[in-house]
């Protein structure tokens, strides 16, 4: 596998031979437009995109771009905003505003938690077998009495802590 730097260099120079061409007249290393999905839009981490937001300009926008070359003091606030919108899609305030995506994420999380709880409940009712008879309190008491009667592990085990004369646990 190529390292990140080598891969970046390979992509920047146009790839291997004519592999990167999309039309018969263009060359792989020639000046080409990037797709709108690559470094086109401003982001918080990279606020200055390589290309302006609007590339095809109308007549009004072209006239505004010509007026941009003169003094900016002559431009109105609306014209300055329009020039900004030609270059960038969003302002920093618009980029940094909160979204309501967390509500969707939390809704999905709670939905799947609820669905999982219903599945567990359904399995306990209809899939899992009944409790084993040996796990009832009565059978546990019988098993403990059997171990005491057999005097199993009389030095450190249960039999060492049972008083056989008084028939109760030692204190």
PDB file of C-alpha atoms in Angstrom:
ATOM      1  CA  UNK A   1       0.000   0.000   0.000  1.00  0.00           C
ATOM      2  CA  UNK A   2       1.192   3.499  -0.696  1.00  0.00           C
ATOM      3  CA  UNK A   3       1.778   5.894   2.121  1.00  0.00           C
ATOM      4  CA  UNK A   4      -0.487   8.912   2.513  1.00  0.00           C
ATOM      5  CA  UNK A   5       2.129  11.362   1.131  1.00  0.00           C
ATOM      6  CA  UNK A   6       2.843   9.221  -1.919  1.00  0.00           C
ATOM      7  CA  UNK A   7      -0.857   8.725  -2.576  1.00  0.00           C
ATOM      8  CA  UNK A   8      -1.467  12.477  -2.262  1.00  0.00           C
ATOM      9  CA  UNK A   9       1.359  13.238  -4.696  1.00  0.00           C
ATOM     10  CA  UNK A  10       0.039  10.659  -7.110  1.00  0.00           C
ATOM     11  CA  UNK A  11      -3.451  12.168  -7.009  1.00  0.00           C
ATOM     12  CA  UNK A  12      -2.188  15.763  -7.257  1.00  0.00           C
ATOM     13  CA  UNK A  13      -0.021  15.099 -10.329  1.00  0.00           C
ATOM     14  CA  UNK A  14      -2.839  13.393 -12.150  1.00  0.00           C
ATOM     15  CA  UNK A  15      -2.253   9.734 -11.524  1.00  0.00           C
ATOM     16  CA  UNK A  16      -0.505   7.236 -13.690  1.00  0.00           C
ATOM     17  CA  UNK A  17      -0.442   8.168 -17.396  1.00  0.00           C
ATOM     18  CA  UNK A  18      -3.855   9.097 -18.791  1.00  0.00           C
ATOM     19  CA  UNK A  19      -5.749   7.115 -16.234  1.00  0.00           C
ATOM     20  CA  UNK A  20      -7.259  10.221 -14.653  1.00  0.00           C
ATOM     21  CA  UNK A  21      -8.701  11.695 -17.879  1.00  0.00           C
ATOM     22  CA  UNK A  22     -12.416  11.911 -18.478  1.00  0.00           C
ATOM     23  CA  UNK A  23     -12.427  13.212 -22.008  1.00  0.00           C
ATOM     24  CA  UNK A  24     -10.228  12.326 -24.982  1.00  0.00           C
ATOM     25  CA  UNK A  25      -8.911  15.897 -25.401  1.00  0.00           C
ATOM     26  CA  UNK A  26      -7.676  16.473 -21.857  1.00  0.00           C
ATOM     27  CA  UNK A  27      -4.445  15.317 -20.301  1.00  0.00           C
ATOM     28  CA  UNK A  28      -4.033  13.789 -16.890  1.00  0.00           C
ATOM     29  CA  UNK A  29      -1.589  16.434 -15.671  1.00  0.00           C
ATOM     30  CA  UNK A  30      -3.398  19.400 -17.221  1.00  0.00           C
ATOM     31  CA  UNK A  31      -5.469  22.048 -15.488  1.00  0.00           C
ATOM     32  CA  UNK A  32      -8.759  20.436 -14.531  1.00  0.00           C
ATOM     33  CA  UNK A  33     -11.682  21.326 -12.292  1.00  0.00           C
ATOM     34  CA  UNK A  34     -12.107  19.480  -9.051  1.00  0.00           C
ATOM     35  CA  UNK A  35     -15.390  17.791  -8.387  1.00  0.00           C
ATOM     36  CA  UNK A  36     -17.710  19.751  -6.103  1.00  0.00           C
ATOM     37  CA  UNK A  37     -17.139  17.151  -3.386  1.00  0.00           C
ATOM     38  CA  UNK A  38     -13.413  17.864  -3.017  1.00  0.00           C
ATOM     39  CA  UNK A  39     -12.211  21.014  -1.158  1.00  0.00           C
ATOM     40  CA  UNK A  40     -14.980  23.111  -2.644  1.00  0.00           C
ATOM     41  CA  UNK A  41     -17.001  24.096   0.391  1.00  0.00           C
ATOM     42  CA  UNK A  42     -15.745  25.957   3.420  1.00  0.00           C
ATOM     43  CA  UNK A  43     -15.678  23.997   6.645  1.00  0.00           C
ATOM     44  CA  UNK A  44     -14.806  24.934  10.194  1.00  0.00           C
ATOM     45  CA  UNK A  45     -11.537  23.025   9.934  1.00  0.00           C
ATOM     46  CA  UNK A  46     -10.686  24.460   6.485  1.00  0.00           C
ATOM     47  CA  UNK A  47     -12.501  27.798   6.033  1.00  0.00           C
ATOM     48  CA  UNK A  48     -10.872  28.916   2.759  1.00  0.00           C
ATOM     49  CA  UNK A  49     -11.934  26.613  -0.100  1.00  0.00           C
ATOM     50  CA  UNK A  50      -9.793  26.204  -3.200  1.00  0.00           C
ATOM     51  CA  UNK A  51     -12.571  27.343  -5.519  1.00  0.00           C
ATOM     52  CA  UNK A  52     -15.284  29.974  -5.061  1.00  0.00           C
ATOM     53  CA  UNK A  53     -18.775  28.805  -4.229  1.00  0.00           C
ATOM     54  CA  UNK A  54     -20.331  30.259  -7.394  1.00  0.00           C
ATOM     55  CA  UNK A  55     -18.359  29.596 -10.565  1.00  0.00           C
ATOM     56  CA  UNK A  56     -21.008  30.372 -13.221  1.00  0.00           C
ATOM     57  CA  UNK A  57     -21.907  34.042 -12.798  1.00  0.00           C
ATOM     58  CA  UNK A  58     -24.920  35.888 -14.131  1.00  0.00           C
ATOM     59  CA  UNK A  59     -24.665  39.347 -15.718  1.00  0.00           C
ATOM     60  CA  UNK A  60     -25.500  41.072 -12.427  1.00  0.00           C
ATOM     61  CA  UNK A  61     -22.872  39.060 -10.608  1.00  0.00           C
ATOM     62  CA  UNK A  62     -20.234  39.825 -13.251  1.00  0.00           C
ATOM     63  CA  UNK A  63     -21.005  43.533 -12.941  1.00  0.00           C
ATOM     64  CA  UNK A  64     -20.698  43.264  -9.185  1.00  0.00           C
ATOM     65  CA  UNK A  65     -17.327  41.516  -9.574  1.00  0.00           C
ATOM     66  CA  UNK A  66     -16.154  44.422 -11.751  1.00  0.00           C
ATOM     67  CA  UNK A  67     -17.280  46.917  -9.105  1.00  0.00           C
ATOM     68  CA  UNK A  68     -15.351  44.841  -6.546  1.00  0.00           C
ATOM     69  CA  UNK A  69     -12.077  45.861  -8.206  1.00  0.00           C
ATOM     70  CA  UNK A  70     -12.718  49.517  -7.356  1.00  0.00           C
ATOM     71  CA  UNK A  71     -12.948  51.008  -3.868  1.00  0.00           C
ATOM     72  CA  UNK A  72     -14.948  48.968  -1.374  1.00  0.00           C
ATOM     73  CA  UNK A  73     -16.123  52.153   0.324  1.00  0.00           C
ATOM     74  CA  UNK A  74     -18.418  52.759  -2.664  1.00  0.00           C
ATOM     75  CA  UNK A  75     -20.125  49.355  -2.226  1.00  0.00           C
ATOM     76  CA  UNK A  76     -23.246  49.046  -0.117  1.00  0.00           C
ATOM     77  CA  UNK A  77     -23.592  46.494   2.660  1.00  0.00           C
ATOM     78  CA  UNK A  78     -25.907  44.345   0.528  1.00  0.00           C
ATOM     79  CA  UNK A  79     -23.351  44.309  -2.303  1.00  0.00           C
ATOM     80  CA  UNK A  80     -20.592  43.282   0.096  1.00  0.00           C
ATOM     81  CA  UNK A  81     -22.766  40.443   1.362  1.00  0.00           C
ATOM     82  CA  UNK A  82     -23.533  39.401  -2.221  1.00  0.00           C
ATOM     83  CA  UNK A  83     -19.799  39.350  -2.998  1.00  0.00           C
ATOM     84  CA  UNK A  84     -19.188  37.249   0.092  1.00  0.00           C
ATOM     85  CA  UNK A  85     -21.913  34.819  -0.996  1.00  0.00           C
ATOM     86  CA  UNK A  86     -20.233  34.446  -4.381  1.00  0.00           C
ATOM     87  CA  UNK A  87     -17.050  33.269  -2.684  1.00  0.00           C
ATOM     88  CA  UNK A  88     -18.398  31.316   0.302  1.00  0.00           C
ATOM     89  CA  UNK A  89     -21.488  29.245   0.880  1.00  0.00           C
ATOM     90  CA  UNK A  90     -21.868  29.993   4.605  1.00  0.00           C
ATOM     91  CA  UNK A  91     -20.617  32.450   7.177  1.00  0.00           C
ATOM     92  CA  UNK A  92     -18.803  31.251  10.294  1.00  0.00           C
ATOM     93  CA  UNK A  93     -21.932  31.898  12.338  1.00  0.00           C
ATOM     94  CA  UNK A  94     -23.947  29.703   9.980  1.00  0.00           C
ATOM     95  CA  UNK A  95     -21.263  26.987  10.037  1.00  0.00           C
ATOM     96  CA  UNK A  96     -21.133  27.007  13.831  1.00  0.00           C
ATOM     97  CA  UNK A  97     -24.856  27.072  14.519  1.00  0.00           C
ATOM     98  CA  UNK A  98     -26.256  24.088  16.308  1.00  0.00           C
ATOM     99  CA  UNK A  99     -28.208  21.513  14.430  1.00  0.00           C
ATOM    100  CA  UNK A 100     -31.083  19.410  15.694  1.00  0.00           C
ATOM    101  CA  UNK A 101     -29.411  16.196  14.573  1.00  0.00           C
ATOM    102  CA  UNK A 102     -28.939  15.115  18.198  1.00  0.00           C
ATOM    103  CA  UNK A 103     -32.702  14.704  18.515  1.00  0.00           C
ATOM    104  CA  UNK A 104     -32.748  12.218  15.658  1.00  0.00           C
ATOM    105  CA  UNK A 105     -29.771  10.328  17.065  1.00  0.00           C
ATOM    106  CA  UNK A 106     -31.256  10.132  20.550  1.00  0.00           C
ATOM    107  CA  UNK A 107     -34.618   9.070  19.109  1.00  0.00           C
ATOM    108  CA  UNK A 108     -32.937   6.215  17.234  1.00  0.00           C
ATOM    109  CA  UNK A 109     -30.957   5.203  20.326  1.00  0.00           C
ATOM    110  CA  UNK A 110     -34.086   5.075  22.492  1.00  0.00           C
ATOM    111  CA  UNK A 111     -36.005   3.233  19.771  1.00  0.00           C
ATOM    112  CA  UNK A 112     -33.384   0.498  19.570  1.00  0.00           C
ATOM    113  CA  UNK A 113     -33.114   0.270  23.374  1.00  0.00           C
ATOM    114  CA  UNK A 114     -36.889  -0.174  23.556  1.00  0.00           C
ATOM    115  CA  UNK A 115     -36.874  -2.725  20.743  1.00  0.00           C
ATOM    116  CA  UNK A 116     -34.107  -4.674  22.487  1.00  0.00           C
ATOM    117  CA  UNK A 117     -36.043  -4.623  25.765  1.00  0.00           C
ATOM    118  CA  UNK A 118     -39.126  -5.988  23.975  1.00  0.00           C
ATOM    119  CA  UNK A 119     -37.045  -8.752  22.399  1.00  0.00           C
ATOM    120  CA  UNK A 120     -35.576  -9.739  25.772  1.00  0.00           C
ATOM    121  CA  UNK A 121     -39.040  -9.746  27.371  1.00  0.00           C
ATOM    122  CA  UNK A 122     -40.436 -11.864  24.518  1.00  0.00           C
ATOM    123  CA  UNK A 123     -37.567 -14.345  24.825  1.00  0.00           C
ATOM    124  CA  UNK A 124     -38.044 -14.691  28.583  1.00  0.00           C
ATOM    125  CA  UNK A 125     -41.737 -15.397  28.116  1.00  0.00           C
ATOM    126  CA  UNK A 126     -41.756 -17.599  25.014  1.00  0.00           C
ATOM    127  CA  UNK A 127     -38.221 -18.855  24.287  1.00  0.00           C
ATOM    128  CA  UNK A 128     -36.337 -19.549  27.518  1.00  0.00           C
ATOM    129  CA  UNK A 129     -37.379 -22.654  29.461  1.00  0.00           C
ATOM    130  CA  UNK A 130     -38.847 -22.556  32.941  1.00  0.00           C
ATOM    131  CA  UNK A 131     -36.502 -22.400  35.895  1.00  0.00           C
ATOM    132  CA  UNK A 132     -34.722 -25.632  36.651  1.00  0.00           C
ATOM    133  CA  UNK A 133     -36.229 -27.486  39.602  1.00  0.00           C
ATOM    134  CA  UNK A 134     -32.898 -27.534  41.429  1.00  0.00           C
ATOM    135  CA  UNK A 135     -32.871 -23.712  41.601  1.00  0.00           C
ATOM    136  CA  UNK A 136     -35.980 -23.448  43.785  1.00  0.00           C
ATOM    137  CA  UNK A 137     -35.491 -22.387  47.416  1.00  0.00           C
ATOM    138  CA  UNK A 138     -36.807 -25.732  48.708  1.00  0.00           C
ATOM    139  CA  UNK A 139     -34.300 -27.755  46.678  1.00  0.00           C
ATOM    140  CA  UNK A 140     -31.433 -25.427  47.656  1.00  0.00           C
ATOM    141  CA  UNK A 141     -32.246 -25.999  51.312  1.00  0.00           C
ATOM    142  CA  UNK A 142     -32.337 -29.782  50.746  1.00  0.00           C
ATOM    143  CA  UNK A 143     -28.973 -29.678  48.993  1.00  0.00           C
ATOM    144  CA  UNK A 144     -27.408 -27.667  51.853  1.00  0.00           C
ATOM    145  CA  UNK A 145     -28.785 -30.144  54.406  1.00  0.00           C
ATOM    146  CA  UNK A 146     -27.377 -33.041  52.372  1.00  0.00           C
ATOM    147  CA  UNK A 147     -23.892 -31.409  52.353  1.00  0.00           C
ATOM    148  CA  UNK A 148     -24.091 -30.893  56.118  1.00  0.00           C
ATOM    149  CA  UNK A 149     -25.242 -34.489  56.694  1.00  0.00           C
ATOM    150  CA  UNK A 150     -22.326 -35.812  54.665  1.00  0.00           C
ATOM    151  CA  UNK A 151     -19.965 -33.552  56.682  1.00  0.00           C
ATOM    152  CA  UNK A 152     -18.272 -32.447  53.475  1.00  0.00           C
ATOM    153  CA  UNK A 153     -15.071 -30.414  53.896  1.00  0.00           C
ATOM    154  CA  UNK A 154     -15.125 -30.454  57.717  1.00  0.00           C
ATOM    155  CA  UNK A 155     -11.984 -28.329  58.197  1.00  0.00           C
ATOM    156  CA  UNK A 156     -12.676 -25.140  56.236  1.00  0.00           C
ATOM    157  CA  UNK A 157     -15.982 -25.689  54.447  1.00  0.00           C
ATOM    158  CA  UNK A 158     -19.619 -25.575  55.471  1.00  0.00           C
ATOM    159  CA  UNK A 159     -19.344 -28.462  57.882  1.00  0.00           C
ATOM    160  CA  UNK A 160     -16.704 -26.576  59.906  1.00  0.00           C
ATOM    161  CA  UNK A 161     -19.154 -23.724  60.497  1.00  0.00           C
ATOM    162  CA  UNK A 162     -22.151 -25.889  61.479  1.00  0.00           C
ATOM    163  CA  UNK A 163     -22.768 -26.899  65.071  1.00  0.00           C
ATOM    164  CA  UNK A 164     -24.050 -30.489  64.836  1.00  0.00           C
ATOM    165  CA  UNK A 165     -25.142 -30.690  68.483  1.00  0.00           C
ATOM    166  CA  UNK A 166     -27.272 -27.512  68.489  1.00  0.00           C
ATOM    167  CA  UNK A 167     -28.209 -27.875  64.807  1.00  0.00           C
ATOM    168  CA  UNK A 168     -27.438 -24.214  63.974  1.00  0.00           C
ATOM    169  CA  UNK A 169     -24.613 -22.162  62.495  1.00  0.00           C
ATOM    170  CA  UNK A 170     -21.646 -21.409  64.752  1.00  0.00           C
ATOM    171  CA  UNK A 171     -21.238 -17.820  65.864  1.00  0.00           C
TER     172      UNK A 171
END
